[in-house]
mmCIF file of C-alpha atoms in Angstrom:
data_model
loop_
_atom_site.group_PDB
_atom_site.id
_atom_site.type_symbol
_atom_site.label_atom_id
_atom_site.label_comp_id
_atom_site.label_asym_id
_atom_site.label_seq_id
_atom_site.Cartn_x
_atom_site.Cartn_y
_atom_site.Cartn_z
ATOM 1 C CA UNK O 119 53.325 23.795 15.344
ATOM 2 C CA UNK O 120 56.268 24.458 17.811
ATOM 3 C CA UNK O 121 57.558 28.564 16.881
ATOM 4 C CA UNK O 122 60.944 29.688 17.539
ATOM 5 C CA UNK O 123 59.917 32.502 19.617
ATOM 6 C CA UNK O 124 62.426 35.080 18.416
ATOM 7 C CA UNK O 125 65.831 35.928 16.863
ATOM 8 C CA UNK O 126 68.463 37.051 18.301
ATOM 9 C CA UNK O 127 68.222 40.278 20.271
ATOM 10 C CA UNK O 128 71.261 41.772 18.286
ATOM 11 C CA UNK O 129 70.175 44.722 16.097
ATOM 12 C CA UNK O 130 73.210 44.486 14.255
ATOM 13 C CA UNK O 131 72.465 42.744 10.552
ATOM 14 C CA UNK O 132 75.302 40.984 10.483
ATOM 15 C CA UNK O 133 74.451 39.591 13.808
ATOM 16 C CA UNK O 134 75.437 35.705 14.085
ATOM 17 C CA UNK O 135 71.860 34.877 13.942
ATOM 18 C CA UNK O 136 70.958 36.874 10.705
ATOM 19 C CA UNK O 137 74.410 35.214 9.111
ATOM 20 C CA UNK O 138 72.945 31.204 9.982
ATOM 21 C CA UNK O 139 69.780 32.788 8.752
ATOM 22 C CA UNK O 140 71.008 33.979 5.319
ATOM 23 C CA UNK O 141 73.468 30.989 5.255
ATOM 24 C CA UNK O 142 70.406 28.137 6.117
ATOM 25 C CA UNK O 143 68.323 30.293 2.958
ATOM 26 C CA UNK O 144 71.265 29.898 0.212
ATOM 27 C CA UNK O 145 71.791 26.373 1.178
ATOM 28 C CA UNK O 146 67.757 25.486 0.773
ATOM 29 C CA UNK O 147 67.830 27.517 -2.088
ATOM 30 C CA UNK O 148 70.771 26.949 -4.131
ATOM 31 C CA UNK O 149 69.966 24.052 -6.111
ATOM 32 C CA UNK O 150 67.234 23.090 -8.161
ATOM 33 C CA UNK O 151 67.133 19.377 -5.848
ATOM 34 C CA UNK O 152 66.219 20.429 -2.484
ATOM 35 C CA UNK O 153 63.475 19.803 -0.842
ATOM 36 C CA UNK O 154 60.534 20.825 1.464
ATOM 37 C CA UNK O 155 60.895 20.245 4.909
ATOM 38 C CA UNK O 156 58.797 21.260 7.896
ATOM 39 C CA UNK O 157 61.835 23.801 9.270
ATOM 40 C CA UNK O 158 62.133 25.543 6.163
ATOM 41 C CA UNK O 159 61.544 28.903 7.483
ATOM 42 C CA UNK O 160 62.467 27.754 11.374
ATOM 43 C CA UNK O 161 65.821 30.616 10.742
ATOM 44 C CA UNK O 162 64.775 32.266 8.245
ATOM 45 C CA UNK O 163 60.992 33.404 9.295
ATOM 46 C CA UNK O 164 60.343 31.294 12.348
ATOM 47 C CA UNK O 165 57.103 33.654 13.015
ATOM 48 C CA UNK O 166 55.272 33.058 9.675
ATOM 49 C CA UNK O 167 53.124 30.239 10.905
ATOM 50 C CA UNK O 168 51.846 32.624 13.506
ATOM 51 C CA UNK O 169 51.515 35.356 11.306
ATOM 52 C CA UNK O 170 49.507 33.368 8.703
ATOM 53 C CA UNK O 171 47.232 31.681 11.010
ATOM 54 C CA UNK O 172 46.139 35.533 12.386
ATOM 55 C CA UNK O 173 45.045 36.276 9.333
ATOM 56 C CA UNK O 174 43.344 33.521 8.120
ATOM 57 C CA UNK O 175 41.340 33.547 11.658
ATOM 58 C CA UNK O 176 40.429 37.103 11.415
ATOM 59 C CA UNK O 177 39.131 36.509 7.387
ATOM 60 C CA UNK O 178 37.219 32.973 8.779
ATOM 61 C CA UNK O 179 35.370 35.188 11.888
ATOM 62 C CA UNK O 180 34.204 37.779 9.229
ATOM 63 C CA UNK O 181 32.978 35.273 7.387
ATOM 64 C CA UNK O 182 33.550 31.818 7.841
ATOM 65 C CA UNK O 183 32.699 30.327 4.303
ATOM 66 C CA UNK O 184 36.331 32.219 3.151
ATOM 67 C CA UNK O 185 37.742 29.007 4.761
ATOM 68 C CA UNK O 186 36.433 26.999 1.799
ATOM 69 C CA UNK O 187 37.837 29.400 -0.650
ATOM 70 C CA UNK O 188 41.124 29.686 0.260
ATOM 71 C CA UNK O 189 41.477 25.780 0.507
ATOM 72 C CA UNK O 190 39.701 25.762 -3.081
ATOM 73 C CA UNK O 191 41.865 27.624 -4.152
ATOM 74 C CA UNK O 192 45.014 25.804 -3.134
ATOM 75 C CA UNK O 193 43.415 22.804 -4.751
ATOM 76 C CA UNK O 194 43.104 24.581 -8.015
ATOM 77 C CA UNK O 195 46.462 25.429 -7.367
ATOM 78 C CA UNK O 196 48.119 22.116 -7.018
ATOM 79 C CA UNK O 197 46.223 20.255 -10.080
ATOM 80 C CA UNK O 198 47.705 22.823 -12.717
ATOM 81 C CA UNK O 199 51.254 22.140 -12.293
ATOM 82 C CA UNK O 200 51.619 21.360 -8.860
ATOM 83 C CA UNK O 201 51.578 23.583 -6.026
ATOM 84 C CA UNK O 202 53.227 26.523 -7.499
ATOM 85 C CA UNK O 203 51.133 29.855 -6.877
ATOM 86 C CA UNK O 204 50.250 30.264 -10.445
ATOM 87 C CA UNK O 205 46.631 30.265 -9.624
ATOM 88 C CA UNK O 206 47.118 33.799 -8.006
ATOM 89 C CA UNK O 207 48.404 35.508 -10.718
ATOM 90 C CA UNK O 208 46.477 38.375 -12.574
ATOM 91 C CA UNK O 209 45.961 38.666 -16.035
ATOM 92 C CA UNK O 210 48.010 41.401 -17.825
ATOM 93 C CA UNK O 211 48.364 42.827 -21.243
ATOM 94 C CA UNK O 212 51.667 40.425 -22.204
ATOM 95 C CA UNK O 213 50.580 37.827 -19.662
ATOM 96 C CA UNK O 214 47.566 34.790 -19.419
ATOM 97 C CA UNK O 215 46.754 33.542 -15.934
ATOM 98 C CA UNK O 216 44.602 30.789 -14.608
ATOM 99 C CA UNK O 217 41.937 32.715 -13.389
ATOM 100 C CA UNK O 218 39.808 32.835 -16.532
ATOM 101 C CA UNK O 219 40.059 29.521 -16.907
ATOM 102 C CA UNK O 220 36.595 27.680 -17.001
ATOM 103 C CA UNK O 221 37.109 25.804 -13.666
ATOM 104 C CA UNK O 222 37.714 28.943 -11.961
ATOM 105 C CA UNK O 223 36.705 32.316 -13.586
ATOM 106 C CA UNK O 224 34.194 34.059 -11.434
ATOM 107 C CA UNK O 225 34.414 30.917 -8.844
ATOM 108 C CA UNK O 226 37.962 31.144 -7.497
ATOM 109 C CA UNK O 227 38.135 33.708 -4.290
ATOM 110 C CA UNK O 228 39.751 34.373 -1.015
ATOM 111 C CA UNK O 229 42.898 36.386 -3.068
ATOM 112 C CA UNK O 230 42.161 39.573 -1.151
ATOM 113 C CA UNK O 231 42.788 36.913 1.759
ATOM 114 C CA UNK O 232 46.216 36.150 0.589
ATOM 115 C CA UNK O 233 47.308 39.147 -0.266
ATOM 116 C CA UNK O 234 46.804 40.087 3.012
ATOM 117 C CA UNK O 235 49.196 37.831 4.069
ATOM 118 C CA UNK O 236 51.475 38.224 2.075
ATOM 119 C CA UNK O 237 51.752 41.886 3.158
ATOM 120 C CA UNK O 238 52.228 41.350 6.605
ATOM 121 C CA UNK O 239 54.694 38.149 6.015
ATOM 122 C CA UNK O 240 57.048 40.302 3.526
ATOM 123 C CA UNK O 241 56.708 43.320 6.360
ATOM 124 C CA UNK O 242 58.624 40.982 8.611
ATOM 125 C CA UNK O 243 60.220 38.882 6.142
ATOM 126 C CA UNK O 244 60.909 40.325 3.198
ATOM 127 C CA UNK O 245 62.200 38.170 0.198
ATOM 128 C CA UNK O 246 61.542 34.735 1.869
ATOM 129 C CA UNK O 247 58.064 33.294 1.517
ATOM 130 C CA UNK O 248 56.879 31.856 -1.196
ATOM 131 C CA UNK O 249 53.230 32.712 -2.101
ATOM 132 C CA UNK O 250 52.815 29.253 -2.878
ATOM 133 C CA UNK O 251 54.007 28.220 1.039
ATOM 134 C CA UNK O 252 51.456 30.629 2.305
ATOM 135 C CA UNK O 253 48.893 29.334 0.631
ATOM 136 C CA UNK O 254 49.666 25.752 1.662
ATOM 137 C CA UNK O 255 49.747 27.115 5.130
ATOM 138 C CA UNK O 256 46.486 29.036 4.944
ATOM 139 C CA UNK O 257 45.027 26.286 3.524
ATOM 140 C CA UNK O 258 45.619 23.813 7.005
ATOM 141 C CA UNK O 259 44.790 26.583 8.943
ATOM 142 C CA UNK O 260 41.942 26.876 7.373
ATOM 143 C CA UNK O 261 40.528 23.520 8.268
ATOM 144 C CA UNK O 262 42.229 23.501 11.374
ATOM 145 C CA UNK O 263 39.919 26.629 12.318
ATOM 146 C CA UNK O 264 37.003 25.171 10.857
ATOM 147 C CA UNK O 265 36.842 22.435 13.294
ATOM 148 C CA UNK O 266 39.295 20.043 11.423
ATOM 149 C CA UNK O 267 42.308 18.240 11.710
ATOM 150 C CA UNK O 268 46.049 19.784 12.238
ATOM 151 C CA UNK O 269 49.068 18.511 10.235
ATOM 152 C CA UNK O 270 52.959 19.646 9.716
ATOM 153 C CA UNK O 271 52.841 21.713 6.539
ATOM 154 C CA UNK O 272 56.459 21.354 5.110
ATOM 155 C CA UNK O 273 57.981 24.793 3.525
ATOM 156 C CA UNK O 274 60.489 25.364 0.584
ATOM 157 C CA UNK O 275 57.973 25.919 -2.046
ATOM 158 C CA UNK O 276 58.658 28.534 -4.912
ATOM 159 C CA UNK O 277 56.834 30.652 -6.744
ATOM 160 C CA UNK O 278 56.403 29.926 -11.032
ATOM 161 C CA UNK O 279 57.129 32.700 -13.297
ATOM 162 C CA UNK O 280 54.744 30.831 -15.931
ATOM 163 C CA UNK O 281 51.194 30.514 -15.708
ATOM 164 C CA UNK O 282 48.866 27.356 -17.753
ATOM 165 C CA UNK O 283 45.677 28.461 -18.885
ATOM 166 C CA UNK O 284 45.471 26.085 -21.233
ATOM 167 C CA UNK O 285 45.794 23.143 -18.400
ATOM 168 C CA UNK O 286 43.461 24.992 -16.215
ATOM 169 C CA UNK O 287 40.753 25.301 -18.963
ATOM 170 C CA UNK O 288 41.592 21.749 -20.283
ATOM 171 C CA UNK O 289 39.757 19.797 -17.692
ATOM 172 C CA UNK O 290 42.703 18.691 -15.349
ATOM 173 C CA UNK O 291 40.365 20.552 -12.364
ATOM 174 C CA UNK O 292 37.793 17.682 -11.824
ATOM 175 C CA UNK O 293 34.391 19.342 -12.713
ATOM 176 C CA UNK O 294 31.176 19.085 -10.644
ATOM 177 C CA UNK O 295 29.707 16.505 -13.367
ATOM 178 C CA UNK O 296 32.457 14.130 -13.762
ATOM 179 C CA UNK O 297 31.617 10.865 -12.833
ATOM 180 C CA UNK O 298 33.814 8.026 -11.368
ATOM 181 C CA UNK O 299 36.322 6.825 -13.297
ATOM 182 C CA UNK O 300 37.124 10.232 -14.628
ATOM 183 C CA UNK O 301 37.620 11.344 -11.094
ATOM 184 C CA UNK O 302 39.890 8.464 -10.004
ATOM 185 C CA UNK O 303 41.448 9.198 -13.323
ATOM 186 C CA UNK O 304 42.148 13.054 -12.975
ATOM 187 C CA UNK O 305 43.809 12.148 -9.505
ATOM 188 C CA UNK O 306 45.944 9.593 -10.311
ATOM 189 C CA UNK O 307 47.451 11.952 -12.698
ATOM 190 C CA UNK O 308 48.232 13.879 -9.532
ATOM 191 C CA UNK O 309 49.885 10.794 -7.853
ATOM 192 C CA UNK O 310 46.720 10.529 -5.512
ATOM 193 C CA UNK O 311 44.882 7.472 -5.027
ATOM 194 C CA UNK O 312 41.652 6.337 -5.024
ATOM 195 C CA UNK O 313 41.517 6.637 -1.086
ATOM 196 C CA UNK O 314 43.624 10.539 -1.279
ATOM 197 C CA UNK O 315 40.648 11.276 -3.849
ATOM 198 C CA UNK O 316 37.454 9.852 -1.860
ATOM 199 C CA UNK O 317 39.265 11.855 1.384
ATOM 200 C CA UNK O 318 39.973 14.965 -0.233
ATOM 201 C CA UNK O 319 36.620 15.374 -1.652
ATOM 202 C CA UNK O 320 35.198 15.874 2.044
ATOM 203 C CA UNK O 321 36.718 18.995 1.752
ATOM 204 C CA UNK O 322 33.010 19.550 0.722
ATOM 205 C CA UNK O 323 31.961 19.319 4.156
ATOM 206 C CA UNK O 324 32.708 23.255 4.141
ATOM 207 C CA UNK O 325 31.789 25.957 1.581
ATOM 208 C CA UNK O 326 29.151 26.454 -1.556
ATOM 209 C CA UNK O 327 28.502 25.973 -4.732
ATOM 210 C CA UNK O 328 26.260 27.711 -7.583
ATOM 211 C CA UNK O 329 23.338 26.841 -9.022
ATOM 212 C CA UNK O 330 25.008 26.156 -12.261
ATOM 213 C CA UNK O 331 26.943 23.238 -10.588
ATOM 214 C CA UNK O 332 24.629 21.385 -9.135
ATOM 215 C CA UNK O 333 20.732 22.499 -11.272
ATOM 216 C CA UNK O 334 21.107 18.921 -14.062
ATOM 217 C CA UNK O 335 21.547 16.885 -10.814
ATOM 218 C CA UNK O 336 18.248 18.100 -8.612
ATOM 219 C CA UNK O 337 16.173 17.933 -11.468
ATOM 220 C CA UNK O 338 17.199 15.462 -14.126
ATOM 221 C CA UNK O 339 18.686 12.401 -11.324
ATOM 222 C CA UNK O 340 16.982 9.486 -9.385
ATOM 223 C CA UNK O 341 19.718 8.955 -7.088
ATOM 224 C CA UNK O 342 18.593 11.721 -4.938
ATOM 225 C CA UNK O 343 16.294 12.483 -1.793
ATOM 226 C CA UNK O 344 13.237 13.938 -3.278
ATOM 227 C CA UNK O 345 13.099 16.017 -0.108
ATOM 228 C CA UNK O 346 16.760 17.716 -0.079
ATOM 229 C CA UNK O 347 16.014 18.320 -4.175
ATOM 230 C CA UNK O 348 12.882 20.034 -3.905
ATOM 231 C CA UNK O 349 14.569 22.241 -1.355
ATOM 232 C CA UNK O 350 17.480 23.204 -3.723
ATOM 233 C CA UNK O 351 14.709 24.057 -6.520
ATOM 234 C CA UNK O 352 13.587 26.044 -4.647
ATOM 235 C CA UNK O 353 16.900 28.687 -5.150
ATOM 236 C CA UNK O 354 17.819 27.213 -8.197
ATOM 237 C CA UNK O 355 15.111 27.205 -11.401
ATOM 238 C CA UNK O 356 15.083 24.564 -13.822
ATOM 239 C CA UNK O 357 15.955 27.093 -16.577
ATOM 240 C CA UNK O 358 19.527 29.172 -16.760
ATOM 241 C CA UNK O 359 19.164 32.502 -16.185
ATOM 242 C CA UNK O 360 19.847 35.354 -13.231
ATOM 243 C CA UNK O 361 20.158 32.556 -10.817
ATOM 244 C CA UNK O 362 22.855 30.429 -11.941
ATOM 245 C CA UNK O 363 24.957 32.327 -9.038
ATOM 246 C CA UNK O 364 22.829 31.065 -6.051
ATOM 247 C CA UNK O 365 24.418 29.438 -3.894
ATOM 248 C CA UNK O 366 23.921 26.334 -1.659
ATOM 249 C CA UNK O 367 25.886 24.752 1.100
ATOM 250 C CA UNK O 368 27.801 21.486 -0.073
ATOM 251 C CA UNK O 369 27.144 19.988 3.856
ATOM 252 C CA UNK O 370 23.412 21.728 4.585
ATOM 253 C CA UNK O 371 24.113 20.523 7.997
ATOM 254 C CA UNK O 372 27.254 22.150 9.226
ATOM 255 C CA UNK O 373 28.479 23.911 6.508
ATOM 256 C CA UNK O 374 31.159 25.834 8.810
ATOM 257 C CA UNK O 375 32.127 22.822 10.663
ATOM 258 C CA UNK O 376 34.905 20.486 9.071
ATOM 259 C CA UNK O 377 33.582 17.145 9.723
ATOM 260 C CA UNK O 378 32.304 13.736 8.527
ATOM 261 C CA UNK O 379 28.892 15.295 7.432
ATOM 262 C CA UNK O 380 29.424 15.256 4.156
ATOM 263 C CA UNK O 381 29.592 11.606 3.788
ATOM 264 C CA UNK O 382 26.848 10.760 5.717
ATOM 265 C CA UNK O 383 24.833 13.181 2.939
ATOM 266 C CA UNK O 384 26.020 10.621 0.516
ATOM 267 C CA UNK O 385 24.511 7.459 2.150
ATOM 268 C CA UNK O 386 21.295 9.480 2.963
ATOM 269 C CA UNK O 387 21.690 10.707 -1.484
ATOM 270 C CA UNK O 388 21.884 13.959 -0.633
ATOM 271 C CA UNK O 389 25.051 14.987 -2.376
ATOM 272 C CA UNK O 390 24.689 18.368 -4.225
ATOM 273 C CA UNK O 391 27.248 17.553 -6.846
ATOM 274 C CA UNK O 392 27.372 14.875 -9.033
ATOM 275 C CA UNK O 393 30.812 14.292 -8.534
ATOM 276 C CA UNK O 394 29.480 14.042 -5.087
ATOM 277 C CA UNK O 395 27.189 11.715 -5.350
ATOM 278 C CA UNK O 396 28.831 9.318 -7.425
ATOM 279 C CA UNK O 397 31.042 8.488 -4.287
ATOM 280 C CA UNK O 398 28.613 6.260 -3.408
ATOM 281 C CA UNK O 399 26.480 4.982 -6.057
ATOM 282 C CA UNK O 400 26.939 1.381 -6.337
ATOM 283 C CA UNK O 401 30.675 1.344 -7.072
ATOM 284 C CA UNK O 402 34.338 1.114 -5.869
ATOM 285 C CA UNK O 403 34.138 4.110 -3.270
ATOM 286 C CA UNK O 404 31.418 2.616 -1.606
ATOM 287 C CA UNK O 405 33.250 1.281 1.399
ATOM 288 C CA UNK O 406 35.319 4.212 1.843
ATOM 289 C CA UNK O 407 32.611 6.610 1.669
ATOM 290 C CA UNK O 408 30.505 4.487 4.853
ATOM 291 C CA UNK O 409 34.133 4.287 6.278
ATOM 292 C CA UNK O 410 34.365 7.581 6.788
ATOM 293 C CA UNK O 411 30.520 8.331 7.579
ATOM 294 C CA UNK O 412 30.890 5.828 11.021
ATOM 295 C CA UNK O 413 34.445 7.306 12.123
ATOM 296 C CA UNK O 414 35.180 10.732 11.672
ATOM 297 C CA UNK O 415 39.057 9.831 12.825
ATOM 298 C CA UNK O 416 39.582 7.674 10.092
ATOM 299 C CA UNK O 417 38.510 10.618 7.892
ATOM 300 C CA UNK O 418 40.748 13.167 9.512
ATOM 301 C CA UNK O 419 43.922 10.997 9.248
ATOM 302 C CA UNK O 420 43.025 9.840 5.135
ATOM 303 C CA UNK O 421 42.311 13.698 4.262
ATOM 304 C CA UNK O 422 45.551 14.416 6.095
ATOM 305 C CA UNK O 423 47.290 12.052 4.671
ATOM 306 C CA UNK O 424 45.857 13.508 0.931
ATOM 307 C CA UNK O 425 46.606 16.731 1.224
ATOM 308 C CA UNK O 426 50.178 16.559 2.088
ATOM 309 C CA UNK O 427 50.734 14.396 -0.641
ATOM 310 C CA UNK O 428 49.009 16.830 -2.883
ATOM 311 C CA UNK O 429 51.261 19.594 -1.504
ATOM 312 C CA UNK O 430 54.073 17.907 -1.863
ATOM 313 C CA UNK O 431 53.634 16.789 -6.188
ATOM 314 C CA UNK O 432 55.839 18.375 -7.802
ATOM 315 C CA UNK O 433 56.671 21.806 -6.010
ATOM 316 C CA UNK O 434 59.139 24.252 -7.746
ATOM 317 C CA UNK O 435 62.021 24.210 -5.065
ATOM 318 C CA UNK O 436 65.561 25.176 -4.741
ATOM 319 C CA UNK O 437 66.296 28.011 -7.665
ATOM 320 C CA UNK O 438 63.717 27.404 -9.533
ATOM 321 C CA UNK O 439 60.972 29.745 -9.780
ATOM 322 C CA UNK O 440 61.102 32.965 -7.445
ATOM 323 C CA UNK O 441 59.864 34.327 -4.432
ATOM 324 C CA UNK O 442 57.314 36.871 -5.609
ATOM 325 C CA UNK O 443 56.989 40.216 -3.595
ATOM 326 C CA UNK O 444 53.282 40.251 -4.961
ATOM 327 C CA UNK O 445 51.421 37.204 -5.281
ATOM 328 C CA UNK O 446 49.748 38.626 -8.371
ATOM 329 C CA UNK O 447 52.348 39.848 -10.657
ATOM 330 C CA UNK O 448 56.014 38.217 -11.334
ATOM 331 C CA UNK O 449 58.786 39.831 -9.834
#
């Protein structure tokens, strides 16, 4: 993405540049009906794109499966609410956030990420970005990085001063045994369709998942390869016990390379997830699911496609919400 590369050279605050800055900001933010657009921050913080992606690269080369986690987490996000930064707030004495929820207590990670980010965006923008916005951004950057495809993320998010446990523990996150029609279902609710869902759900060519998740489907289903199973069993005992938090790679193949692999698992039934699997099973997904196994390009532009629509459901914008100087804690 195209960066102004700087302000003017005026130190004065009242320079003209700083006024259009401050002027652009009250107009984008003085009423609850405006909306997100890719310039959002082109006055206001034209270097936050750069600043976010440094980060995000840095986290990725220490360890690459953070890449996963942050876009997890923007998922989780988005499905509670919309895209709102709720998901990164902490629990306090007077105050219940999402993080104990069952979808993502002891799951959820990559905050430490984020907060990073936010500390070097409010060093040279103070007041402006949204936590929500930067974790959009991190989020495409994080695929981008990962080998994956590059789209316009579109800024004006706010932050929510409210948090839904109840919505986050309520099932609205699709969990690793829902089958098909549930899954369709829980998307639609998040104005995605039946292609957005199939598409987003190769975000699973990336990252892990525990033991817990995925032990009823290598020992207790037929639909799998006998081989890839008896190699999961192998980390992951038939009973519950220490080992629920072992983790295996959603794509064994590349699992740090954003690509098509993940579908091709599904043909070849070696899906860790149920809710994997069931993408192609005999059902409506079928076709989309060998689609995207034969042509990676197709792929890229349907997941691209999906997660700008999810990022763009029902964002706080204009003066609702705030812009919180900590993504953990309201202002």
């Amino acid at each position: 993405m195209a960066l102004s590369s700087s302000n003017s050279s005026s130190p004065s605050y009242f320079s003209s540049s700083r006024i259009v800055a401050l002027f652009v900001l009250l107009l984008l933010t003085g009423t609850c009906s405006a909306k997100l657009s890719e310039n959002f921050y082109s006055q206001t913080c034209p270097e936050v794109f750069k600043t976010v992606k440094s980060v995000v690269k840095s986290a990725i080369a220490n360890e690459p499966r953070i890449g996963a986690s942050i876009l997890r987490l923007f998922f989780h996000d988005c499905f509670v609410d919309g895209c709102d930064g709720s998901v990164l707030l902490d629990d306090t004495s007077s105050f219940r956030g999402e993080k104990t929820a069952a979808a993502n207590n002891n799951s959820l990670r990559g905050f430490e990420v984020i907060d990073s980010i936010k500390t070097k965006v409010e060093s040279i923008c103070p007041g402006v970005v949204s936590c929500a916005d930067i974790l959009a951004i991190a989020s495409r950057d994080s695929v981008v990085i990962l080998g994956g495809p590059f789209w316009n993320v579109k800024g004006g998010r706010r932050d929510s001063r409210t948090a839904n446990f109840n919505a986050a523990n309520s099932g609205v996150i699709p969990a690793p045994n829902s089958n098909l029609s549930n899954l369709i279902s829980k998307f639609h609710d998040q104005g995605l369709s039946v292609k957005d869902m199939v598409a987003l759900s190769g975000s699973h060519t990336i990252g892990k998942s525990r033991c817990s998740s995925f032990r009823d489907r290598i020992y207790n289903e037929s639909n799998i390869d006998s081989t890839f199973a008896k190699a999961k069993q192998s980390k992951c005992p038939c009973t519950s016990g220490s080992a629920d938090n072992n983790l295996a790679f959603l794509d064994f193949q590349t699992p740090n390379h954003f690509d098509n692999n993940y579908f091709k698992n599904l043909i070849n039934q070696r899906g860790l997830l149920h809710s994997d699997q069931v993408l192609f099973n005999g059902g409506s997904t079928d076709s989309l699911v060998l689609t995207y196994s034969l042509n990676d390009k197709i792929f890229y532009s349907d997941f691209v496609i999906g997660m700008i629509k999810m990022g763009n459901n029902k964002p706080l914008t204009g003066s609702q919400g705030e812009i919180r100087k900590n993504c953990r804690v309201l202002n």
